[in-house]
Amino acid sequence: MLVLLPPSETKSDGGSGAPLDLADLAMPQLSAVRDKLITEVVQLAADPATAATVLGLGKGADAEIARNARLRTSATRPALERYTGVLYDALDAKSFTKVQRAKAYARLGIGSALFGAVRAADPIPAYRLSGGAKLPGLPTLSALWRDVLPDALYTEAAGELVVDLRSGTYQQLGRVPDAITANVLTEHPDGSRTVVSHFNKHHKGLLARALVLTRADPTDIRAVARVATRAGLRAEIASPTELLIITG
């Protein structure tokens, strides 16, 4: 099973790993696009005002741009430790035992505007580039990734079930046919349901945690729903490839 997580705008600082080496990342067929984007992002950082506009940065722009300038020289750490925020707080990888962390490395992938997608163990630096950004002189990110990322993810999944928890922006970079997606809805007292925004990432993080920790090896959406239910989530199957997580 391959569980694809969205990235986060926020990243942890530092790391103890050697500087970025694209040969150390999973899905080497993505290296050419990765290298092109890294070069453009580093060059963009030389013009902080333009970089802030292109990257949609406000407060804290200088620090984010400085990170981008050091993409090829700064320390790395596993992607699972690099990304932070609501989803990753709910995933709570810091609490994993050594065995559980190995399962996380085996089961988790993370979407990325800069890298296309990485495995949880891949050593990456801190950076800032969102899926909706448009770098000067380059096609859109979806145009750059769509010819290589779907095949890379298909090969990486190796015929196993894919649970795609990425947001729409990152799914558009490279879709996985027949992947299971999850939508989080709030059920109100009158029975009506609305799409959750604030708690969406939290519940997807809980689902990802359940899929990492389970001893089962789900092969279809029914098995994924059972894992979610056993973890205390309220799960419903909306279609053969869509799982609903209900809150409220």
mmCIF file of C-alpha atoms in Angstrom:
data_model
loop_
_atom_site.group_PDB
_atom_site.id
_atom_site.type_symbol
_atom_site.label_atom_id
_atom_site.label_comp_id
_atom_site.label_asym_id
_atom_site.label_seq_id
_atom_site.Cartn_x
_atom_site.Cartn_y
_atom_site.Cartn_z
ATOM 1 C CA MET A 1 0.000 0.000 0.000
ATOM 2 C CA LEU A 2 1.176 3.491 -0.875
ATOM 3 C CA VAL A 3 -0.388 6.371 1.084
ATOM 4 C CA LEU A 4 0.226 9.752 -0.539
ATOM 5 C CA LEU A 5 0.182 12.755 1.798
ATOM 6 C CA PRO A 6 0.029 16.416 0.856
ATOM 7 C CA PRO A 7 3.073 18.543 1.669
ATOM 8 C CA SER A 8 2.859 21.509 3.996
ATOM 9 C CA GLU A 9 3.768 25.151 3.544
ATOM 10 C CA THR A 10 5.595 25.014 6.870
ATOM 11 C CA LYS A 11 8.813 23.034 7.185
ATOM 12 C CA SER A 12 11.098 22.262 10.086
ATOM 13 C CA ASP A 13 14.518 23.894 10.105
ATOM 14 C CA GLY A 14 17.920 22.298 10.098
ATOM 15 C CA GLY A 15 18.781 18.651 9.821
ATOM 16 C CA SER A 16 21.794 16.405 10.216
ATOM 17 C CA GLY A 17 21.874 14.956 6.709
ATOM 18 C CA ALA A 18 24.283 15.827 3.915
ATOM 19 C CA PRO A 19 23.203 18.407 1.334
ATOM 20 C CA LEU A 20 20.624 17.412 -1.228
ATOM 21 C CA ASP A 21 21.631 14.693 -3.672
ATOM 22 C CA LEU A 22 18.881 13.895 -6.153
ATOM 23 C CA ALA A 23 20.284 10.383 -6.512
ATOM 24 C CA ASP A 24 19.226 9.719 -2.913
ATOM 25 C CA LEU A 25 15.539 10.344 -3.657
ATOM 26 C CA ALA A 26 12.962 7.764 -4.674
ATOM 27 C CA MET A 27 11.519 7.890 -8.197
ATOM 28 C CA PRO A 28 14.753 8.815 -10.031
ATOM 29 C CA GLN A 29 12.785 9.301 -13.263
ATOM 30 C CA LEU A 30 11.752 12.661 -11.774
ATOM 31 C CA SER A 31 15.342 13.908 -11.421
ATOM 32 C CA ALA A 32 15.438 16.044 -14.569
ATOM 33 C CA VAL A 33 12.362 18.082 -13.614
ATOM 34 C CA ARG A 34 13.521 18.275 -10.001
ATOM 35 C CA ASP A 35 16.902 19.657 -11.085
ATOM 36 C CA LYS A 36 15.300 22.222 -13.401
ATOM 37 C CA LEU A 37 12.958 23.480 -10.684
ATOM 38 C CA ILE A 38 15.684 23.650 -8.048
ATOM 39 C CA THR A 39 17.864 25.709 -10.378
ATOM 40 C CA GLU A 40 15.006 28.133 -11.074
ATOM 41 C CA VAL A 41 14.036 28.446 -7.408
ATOM 42 C CA VAL A 42 17.637 29.143 -6.358
ATOM 43 C CA GLN A 43 18.044 31.749 -9.106
ATOM 44 C CA LEU A 44 14.747 33.365 -8.150
ATOM 45 C CA ALA A 45 15.980 33.755 -4.563
ATOM 46 C CA ALA A 46 18.649 36.178 -5.835
ATOM 47 C CA ASP A 47 15.830 38.694 -6.409
ATOM 48 C CA PRO A 48 13.984 38.715 -3.060
ATOM 49 C CA ALA A 49 11.250 41.148 -4.115
ATOM 50 C CA THR A 50 10.297 39.104 -7.162
ATOM 51 C CA ALA A 51 10.641 35.876 -5.215
ATOM 52 C CA ALA A 52 8.244 37.104 -2.538
ATOM 53 C CA THR A 53 5.643 37.944 -5.181
ATOM 54 C CA VAL A 54 6.026 34.728 -7.165
ATOM 55 C CA LEU A 55 5.932 32.549 -4.053
ATOM 56 C CA GLY A 56 3.051 34.472 -2.477
ATOM 57 C CA LEU A 57 5.032 35.320 0.625
ATOM 58 C CA GLY A 58 4.213 37.941 3.202
ATOM 59 C CA LYS A 59 5.587 38.094 6.722
ATOM 60 C CA GLY A 60 8.708 35.983 7.073
ATOM 61 C CA ALA A 61 9.504 36.193 3.370
ATOM 62 C CA ASP A 62 13.201 36.850 3.915
ATOM 63 C CA ALA A 63 13.707 33.631 5.865
ATOM 64 C CA GLU A 64 11.779 31.555 3.325
ATOM 65 C CA ILE A 65 13.711 33.039 0.404
ATOM 66 C CA ALA A 66 17.004 32.426 2.207
ATOM 67 C CA ARG A 67 16.025 28.762 2.561
ATOM 68 C CA ASN A 68 15.451 28.555 -1.175
ATOM 69 C CA ALA A 69 18.809 30.169 -1.893
ATOM 70 C CA ARG A 70 20.506 27.359 0.063
ATOM 71 C CA LEU A 71 18.573 24.468 -1.496
ATOM 72 C CA ARG A 72 21.688 22.749 -2.832
ATOM 73 C CA THR A 73 23.886 23.349 0.212
ATOM 74 C CA SER A 74 21.715 23.184 3.349
ATOM 75 C CA ALA A 75 21.358 20.149 5.584
ATOM 76 C CA THR A 76 18.668 17.583 4.903
ATOM 77 C CA ARG A 77 16.408 15.424 7.024
ATOM 78 C CA PRO A 78 13.809 12.737 6.202
ATOM 79 C CA ALA A 79 10.739 14.167 4.509
ATOM 80 C CA LEU A 80 8.604 12.713 7.298
ATOM 81 C CA GLU A 81 10.410 15.054 9.705
ATOM 82 C CA ARG A 82 10.699 17.998 7.340
ATOM 83 C CA TYR A 83 6.990 18.673 6.805
ATOM 84 C CA THR A 84 5.031 20.124 9.721
ATOM 85 C CA GLY A 85 1.552 21.467 10.411
ATOM 86 C CA VAL A 86 -1.913 20.154 11.245
ATOM 87 C CA LEU A 87 -1.825 16.913 9.249
ATOM 88 C CA TYR A 88 1.649 16.015 10.457
ATOM 89 C CA ASP A 89 0.731 16.824 14.063
ATOM 90 C CA ALA A 90 -2.139 14.317 13.774
ATOM 91 C CA LEU A 91 0.127 11.748 12.112
ATOM 92 C CA ASP A 92 2.465 12.202 15.117
ATOM 93 C CA ALA A 93 5.468 10.443 13.616
ATOM 94 C CA LYS A 94 7.532 11.437 16.657
ATOM 95 C CA SER A 95 5.616 8.847 18.660
ATOM 96 C CA PHE A 96 6.424 5.973 16.275
ATOM 97 C CA THR A 97 8.554 3.129 17.526
ATOM 98 C CA LYS A 98 11.480 1.988 15.393
ATOM 99 C CA VAL A 99 9.286 -0.694 13.813
ATOM 100 C CA GLN A 100 6.437 1.750 13.212
ATOM 101 C CA ARG A 101 8.788 4.272 11.633
ATOM 102 C CA ALA A 102 10.030 1.578 9.255
ATOM 103 C CA LYS A 103 6.406 0.921 8.272
ATOM 104 C CA ALA A 104 5.874 4.646 7.732
ATOM 105 C CA TYR A 105 8.909 4.768 5.463
ATOM 106 C CA ALA A 106 7.571 1.777 3.524
ATOM 107 C CA ARG A 107 3.992 3.021 3.203
ATOM 108 C CA LEU A 108 4.098 6.825 3.004
ATOM 109 C CA GLY A 109 4.820 9.129 0.100
ATOM 110 C CA ILE A 110 4.480 12.916 0.119
ATOM 111 C CA GLY A 111 3.475 15.146 -2.783
ATOM 112 C CA SER A 112 5.705 18.118 -3.526
ATOM 113 C CA ALA A 113 5.688 21.030 -5.944
ATOM 114 C CA LEU A 114 9.495 20.990 -6.010
ATOM 115 C CA PHE A 115 10.175 17.248 -6.036
ATOM 116 C CA GLY A 116 6.947 15.889 -7.554
ATOM 117 C CA ALA A 117 6.699 13.325 -4.803
ATOM 118 C CA VAL A 118 9.103 11.803 -2.316
ATOM 119 C CA ARG A 119 9.141 8.865 0.019
ATOM 120 C CA ALA A 120 8.882 9.547 3.743
ATOM 121 C CA ALA A 121 12.525 8.592 4.297
ATOM 122 C CA ASP A 122 13.930 10.719 1.470
ATOM 123 C CA PRO A 123 16.442 13.339 2.715
ATOM 124 C CA ILE A 124 15.316 16.797 1.648
ATOM 125 C CA PRO A 125 16.141 20.394 2.648
ATOM 126 C CA ALA A 126 13.693 23.020 3.809
ATOM 127 C CA TYR A 127 12.165 24.963 0.912
ATOM 128 C CA ARG A 128 9.176 27.037 -0.112
ATOM 129 C CA LEU A 129 7.245 26.372 -3.317
ATOM 130 C CA SER A 130 3.517 25.770 -3.433
ATOM 131 C CA GLY A 131 1.657 23.749 -6.030
ATOM 132 C CA GLY A 132 -0.056 26.831 -7.432
ATOM 133 C CA ALA A 133 3.111 28.877 -7.986
ATOM 134 C CA LYS A 134 4.209 29.895 -11.494
ATOM 135 C CA LEU A 135 7.969 30.323 -11.847
ATOM 136 C CA PRO A 136 9.164 32.969 -14.344
ATOM 137 C CA GLY A 137 10.041 31.550 -17.745
ATOM 138 C CA LEU A 138 8.677 28.074 -17.024
ATOM 139 C CA PRO A 139 5.381 26.328 -17.775
ATOM 140 C CA THR A 140 2.974 25.781 -14.894
ATOM 141 C CA LEU A 141 3.965 23.158 -12.362
ATOM 142 C CA SER A 142 1.151 20.896 -13.497
ATOM 143 C CA ALA A 143 2.464 21.110 -17.069
ATOM 144 C CA LEU A 144 5.986 20.256 -15.909
ATOM 145 C CA TRP A 145 4.943 17.285 -13.795
ATOM 146 C CA ARG A 146 2.028 15.746 -15.660
ATOM 147 C CA ASP A 147 4.192 13.964 -18.242
ATOM 148 C CA VAL A 148 6.428 12.230 -15.703
ATOM 149 C CA LEU A 149 4.804 12.120 -12.274
ATOM 150 C CA PRO A 150 1.819 9.815 -12.979
ATOM 151 C CA ASP A 151 4.075 7.108 -14.403
ATOM 152 C CA ALA A 152 6.561 7.525 -11.548
ATOM 153 C CA LEU A 153 3.827 7.104 -8.932
ATOM 154 C CA TYR A 154 2.361 4.135 -10.799
ATOM 155 C CA THR A 155 5.768 2.454 -10.864
ATOM 156 C CA GLU A 156 6.424 3.304 -7.220
ATOM 157 C CA ALA A 157 3.121 1.747 -6.143
ATOM 158 C CA ALA A 158 4.203 -1.502 -7.826
ATOM 159 C CA GLY A 159 0.660 -2.694 -8.306
ATOM 160 C CA GLU A 160 -0.363 -2.093 -4.687
ATOM 161 C CA LEU A 161 -3.320 -0.066 -3.442
ATOM 162 C CA VAL A 162 -2.823 3.713 -3.497
ATOM 163 C CA VAL A 163 -4.602 5.917 -0.957
ATOM 164 C CA ASP A 164 -4.247 9.482 -2.209
ATOM 165 C CA LEU A 165 -4.723 12.024 0.568
ATOM 166 C CA ARG A 166 -3.156 14.889 -1.381
ATOM 167 C CA SER A 167 -5.174 18.053 -1.902
ATOM 168 C CA GLY A 168 -6.595 18.797 -5.344
ATOM 169 C CA THR A 169 -3.690 21.060 -6.293
ATOM 170 C CA TYR A 170 -1.175 18.277 -5.762
ATOM 171 C CA GLN A 171 -3.339 15.574 -7.301
ATOM 172 C CA GLN A 172 -3.354 17.688 -10.462
ATOM 173 C CA LEU A 173 0.444 17.476 -10.627
ATOM 174 C CA GLY A 174 0.152 13.741 -11.164
ATOM 175 C CA ARG A 175 -2.983 11.668 -10.781
ATOM 176 C CA VAL A 176 -2.993 7.983 -9.920
ATOM 177 C CA PRO A 177 -5.755 6.041 -11.708
ATOM 178 C CA ASP A 178 -8.037 4.076 -9.372
ATOM 179 C CA ALA A 179 -6.458 5.564 -6.249
ATOM 180 C CA ILE A 180 -8.685 5.815 -3.191
ATOM 181 C CA THR A 181 -9.337 9.376 -2.090
ATOM 182 C CA ALA A 182 -10.775 10.609 1.200
ATOM 183 C CA ASN A 183 -13.085 13.551 1.802
ATOM 184 C CA VAL A 184 -13.879 14.900 5.258
ATOM 185 C CA LEU A 185 -17.437 16.088 5.915
ATOM 186 C CA THR A 186 -19.119 17.539 8.972
ATOM 187 C CA GLU A 187 -22.594 16.204 9.756
ATOM 188 C CA HIS A 188 -24.908 18.788 11.316
ATOM 189 C CA PRO A 189 -27.801 18.119 13.746
ATOM 190 C CA ASP A 190 -30.329 18.329 10.888
ATOM 191 C CA GLY A 191 -28.472 15.580 9.018
ATOM 192 C CA SER A 192 -26.990 17.862 6.378
ATOM 193 C CA ARG A 193 -23.302 17.572 5.573
ATOM 194 C CA THR A 194 -20.749 20.148 4.518
ATOM 195 C CA VAL A 195 -17.139 19.943 3.451
ATOM 196 C CA VAL A 196 -14.737 20.417 6.323
ATOM 197 C CA SER A 197 -11.959 22.936 5.858
ATOM 198 C CA HIS A 198 -10.387 23.567 9.249
ATOM 199 C CA PHE A 199 -10.312 19.936 10.400
ATOM 200 C CA ASN A 200 -9.761 18.331 7.006
ATOM 201 C CA LYS A 201 -6.006 18.010 7.421
ATOM 202 C CA HIS A 202 -6.361 16.789 11.007
ATOM 203 C CA HIS A 203 -8.616 13.893 10.078
ATOM 204 C CA LYS A 204 -6.532 12.962 7.074
ATOM 205 C CA GLY A 205 -3.546 12.854 9.400
ATOM 206 C CA LEU A 206 -5.432 10.503 11.722
ATOM 207 C CA LEU A 207 -6.343 8.296 8.762
ATOM 208 C CA ALA A 208 -2.733 8.218 7.583
ATOM 209 C CA ARG A 209 -1.592 7.285 11.079
ATOM 210 C CA ALA A 210 -4.112 4.433 11.188
ATOM 211 C CA LEU A 211 -2.924 3.156 7.806
ATOM 212 C CA VAL A 212 0.688 3.211 8.968
ATOM 213 C CA LEU A 213 0.065 1.472 12.272
ATOM 214 C CA THR A 214 -2.365 -1.213 11.140
ATOM 215 C CA ARG A 215 -1.096 -4.758 10.868
ATOM 216 C CA ALA A 216 -3.425 -5.237 7.928
ATOM 217 C CA ASP A 217 -2.368 -4.697 4.338
ATOM 218 C CA PRO A 218 -5.494 -3.188 2.738
ATOM 219 C CA THR A 219 -6.151 -4.098 -0.875
ATOM 220 C CA ASP A 220 -9.466 -2.304 -1.440
ATOM 221 C CA ILE A 221 -11.603 0.516 -0.086
ATOM 222 C CA ARG A 222 -13.564 -1.780 2.239
ATOM 223 C CA ALA A 223 -10.345 -2.736 3.998
ATOM 224 C CA VAL A 224 -9.306 0.921 4.254
ATOM 225 C CA ALA A 225 -12.696 1.770 5.786
ATOM 226 C CA ARG A 226 -12.258 -1.015 8.349
ATOM 227 C CA VAL A 227 -8.853 0.329 9.349
ATOM 228 C CA ALA A 228 -10.315 3.826 9.741
ATOM 229 C CA THR A 229 -13.234 2.548 11.829
ATOM 230 C CA ARG A 230 -10.982 0.557 14.131
ATOM 231 C CA ALA A 231 -8.965 3.729 14.695
ATOM 232 C CA GLY A 232 -12.090 5.532 15.912
ATOM 233 C CA LEU A 233 -12.934 7.376 12.725
ATOM 234 C CA ARG A 234 -16.416 7.325 11.227
ATOM 235 C CA ALA A 235 -15.907 6.111 7.680
ATOM 236 C CA GLU A 236 -18.368 5.592 4.857
ATOM 237 C CA ILE A 237 -17.789 4.305 1.348
ATOM 238 C CA ALA A 238 -19.178 6.753 -1.219
ATOM 239 C CA SER A 239 -17.881 4.919 -4.305
ATOM 240 C CA PRO A 240 -15.310 2.256 -5.151
ATOM 241 C CA THR A 241 -12.608 4.932 -4.932
ATOM 242 C CA GLU A 242 -14.009 7.554 -2.518
ATOM 243 C CA LEU A 243 -13.996 7.259 1.260
ATOM 244 C CA LEU A 244 -15.867 9.726 3.445
ATOM 245 C CA ILE A 245 -14.683 10.604 6.942
ATOM 246 C CA ILE A 246 -17.621 12.048 8.890
ATOM 247 C CA THR A 247 -17.202 14.398 11.834
ATOM 248 C CA GLY A 248 -19.697 16.161 14.052
#
